[in-house]
Amino acid sequence: MLASGLSRRAVLAGTAAAAALTAVPAAQGRAHAAEAEVPATAYRWRNAVIGGTGFVTGVLFHPSVRGLAYARTDIGGAYRWDDRAARWVPLIDHLGWDDWNLLGVEAIAVDPVHPNRLYLALGTYAQSWAGNGAVLRSEDRGATWSRTDLTVKLGANEDGRGAGERLLVDPRDSDVLWLGTRHDGLLKSTDRGATWAAASGFPGVPSASGQGVTLLVAVGRAVHAGWGDSDGSTPNLYRTLDGSTWEAVPGRPAGTSAKVPIRAAYDCLTRELYVTYANAPGPNGQSDGSVHKLAVGSGKWTEVTPVKPGGTTSDGSADTFGYGGVAVDARRPGTVVVSTNNRWADIDTLYRTTDGGRTWTSLKDAAVFDVSETPFLKWGADKPKFGWWIQAVGVDPYDSRHIVYGTGATLYGTHDLTHWAPQIRGLEETSVRQLVSPPVGEAHLLSGSGDIGVMYHERLTASPSRGMASNPVFGSATGLAQAAGRPEYVVRTGWGDHGNGAYSNDGGRTWAPFAAQPSIAHDAPGPIATNADGSVLLWSFVHWDGTKYAAHRSADNGATWTEISSFPKGATPVADPADPTLFYAYDTDTGTLLASTDSGLTFTKRASGLPSGDSQFKLVAAPGRRGDLWLSTKGNGLHRSTDGGVGFSKVDSCSASFTLGFGKAADGAGYPAIYQVGAVGTITAVYRSDDGAKSWVRINDDRHQWGYIGEVIVGDPRIHGRVYLATNGRGIQYGEAV
């Protein structure tokens, strides 16, 4: 099963050029409150609960405060554990549209001496098209922040994102921080993260691998740095004893010259440093690894690998994997937990030792799981896996039997080393692609997401009891549509191993696969539409690399399919909600609206000369109205047609529109409520209009922005004012007027 980061904004090949190594403090936040140009109305925003769903790349217990912990994710921000409420609190939802690249958290650092201080290194991609990274610093555990914009790039959703931590408060001086980068070596701050410069004398020479400094760890009063760009003949672990000069750690362990140091943890009770290694940075691609410990006093290295990769499993498969997470027990000397990673054949596990690595016990062997709070973790099977992509591991410094570990979908915890359950309340990292709010039925929401397919939300305050839609299970959803005049009929498409399309006759509660599918569906499932009475399906096909293919049509519920050559390749089909003979498509390459009047058999051009050349276009049909179309365009605002796309007029009330949807009309209003993510004046935000887009009110605020939110927005057709918003890493947000 894929994990969160793979299905979101694709990581492009290549690496960014080295940037200047200076930084200046930025003004706190990027809020626009002082620039408000439109009225705002008070809204309460919450997550529609699923629970986790993404790659938890790091977890960090505070060493000197009981019950205080932090977690980071690859694209969904950082969280603080609220021990009293037993839930995670999101910390960077205030980052807005322009700062979408900062929702990925590369590293977290806490100050053992000053418990209220917290530092985050942010930056999702290190590619040339992505913005530079930033460091946030807080004096109140993340309630408020000051910000420094860097002139280098970080890569929280790139290979090696489960390594680290790459950010560290110096154990000799709380004013000094170290930040390991992927392409620009080691940075140092002497003013608690306000300004940064290259660390003088650091010997690592960056390569194009995109790894650079993989970890920073305090070893007594010294600092050790893992180096992921070693060519095998150069060191991969450095240290400074005085905070100024750096040297290779003596006595490299045998067999690690070609491996990447993934994580490290220091047992101050025994003065031993434990380091996990793998032959790739992970989370994918690892096939070999080991665990070693360094006796700091003598400088002696000892291999303590629990199980060496390379054997065979009971079914004869190769048992290949690396090692990832490592955590020491602050209360019991020589007690350590490490994780395997990328062990698909025999399933990953945690190994625990109480004697400094001489003997190990696999915690998977006796594990009992309860995932009733987040049933999707079964992925359609009888029981969940122990985990995959395990690189984040933590042992509570105040409770030796409280262990947590992250996976590609959740954070598991135990208090007795045997019984495990998701410790994930409040942490939502879904990358959401489709939302449907049915006009009738039990569920007010259906969703389609990256990695966890389609879900039926019978309640918004609990993870869907049915988990992911099965028969078949999808890894990532690419399409979700409901017949406007027959809402019990729903169809979905996505990436699956046992079929790529399915239908439901009970509003999305249960599903059955299409009896057949076009051959291209397996490699390039794309969006799907069904006409108003559910008698016709149009399925478009787009490969993950962007290659577009001809659409196909079915008039027998997916039993047979016919190619529609007149439909623009890769376009999203849109059904007219009032007339089952009408379909529409917007050709983004040419800026042309095409329509079909024969239930999708043929398409002809109507309006032309519309905005083109940018994939950020959304064509939406107003509910219950024939031929009433709205076109959101990234750089050219909002356009409307009332004649089925023959002509469009520009809506002057907004300057940009990224996505648009409809909900129940306000009392006395003659048109559905309109919701959009767009710009009214200069502020990109979430807006509602109750007068047909003549005027707008802003309904989010500067504390609730969630980075990139331009995918889908839809109002509830039964509750005026309720709106559902898709985010790229902060799950499904829903807002209600207060």
mmCIF file of C-alpha atoms in Angstrom, residues 80 82 151 222 224 241 281 384 392 452 462 572 576 589 603 637 720 731:
data_model
loop_
_atom_site.group_PDB
_atom_site.id
_atom_site.type_symbol
_atom_site.label_atom_id
_atom_site.label_comp_id
_atom_site.label_asym_id
_atom_site.label_seq_id
_atom_site.Cartn_x
_atom_site.Cartn_y
_atom_site.Cartn_z
ATOM 1 C CA ARG A 80 1.709 18.882 19.853
ATOM 2 C CA ASP A 82 -2.275 17.447 24.578
ATOM 3 C CA THR A 151 17.598 30.995 1.349
ATOM 4 C CA ALA A 222 29.024 16.950 21.779
ATOM 5 C CA HIS A 224 27.051 14.215 16.007
ATOM 6 C CA LEU A 241 33.205 18.418 20.678
ATOM 7 C CA PRO A 281 17.553 6.825 2.642
ATOM 8 C CA PRO A 384 -4.076 -4.462 10.087
ATOM 9 C CA ALA A 392 9.600 7.440 13.635
ATOM 10 C CA ILE A 452 -6.963 5.753 1.306
ATOM 11 C CA ALA A 462 -15.634 9.707 13.982
ATOM 12 C CA THR A 572 -12.668 16.000 -16.532
ATOM 13 C CA ASP A 576 -25.542 18.359 -16.469
ATOM 14 C CA ASP A 589 -4.940 23.035 -23.658
ATOM 15 C CA PHE A 603 -18.739 16.158 -28.290
ATOM 16 C CA GLY A 637 -10.900 34.712 -12.301
ATOM 17 C CA HIS A 720 -26.984 26.275 4.705
ATOM 18 C CA GLY A 731 -7.487 16.251 5.676
#
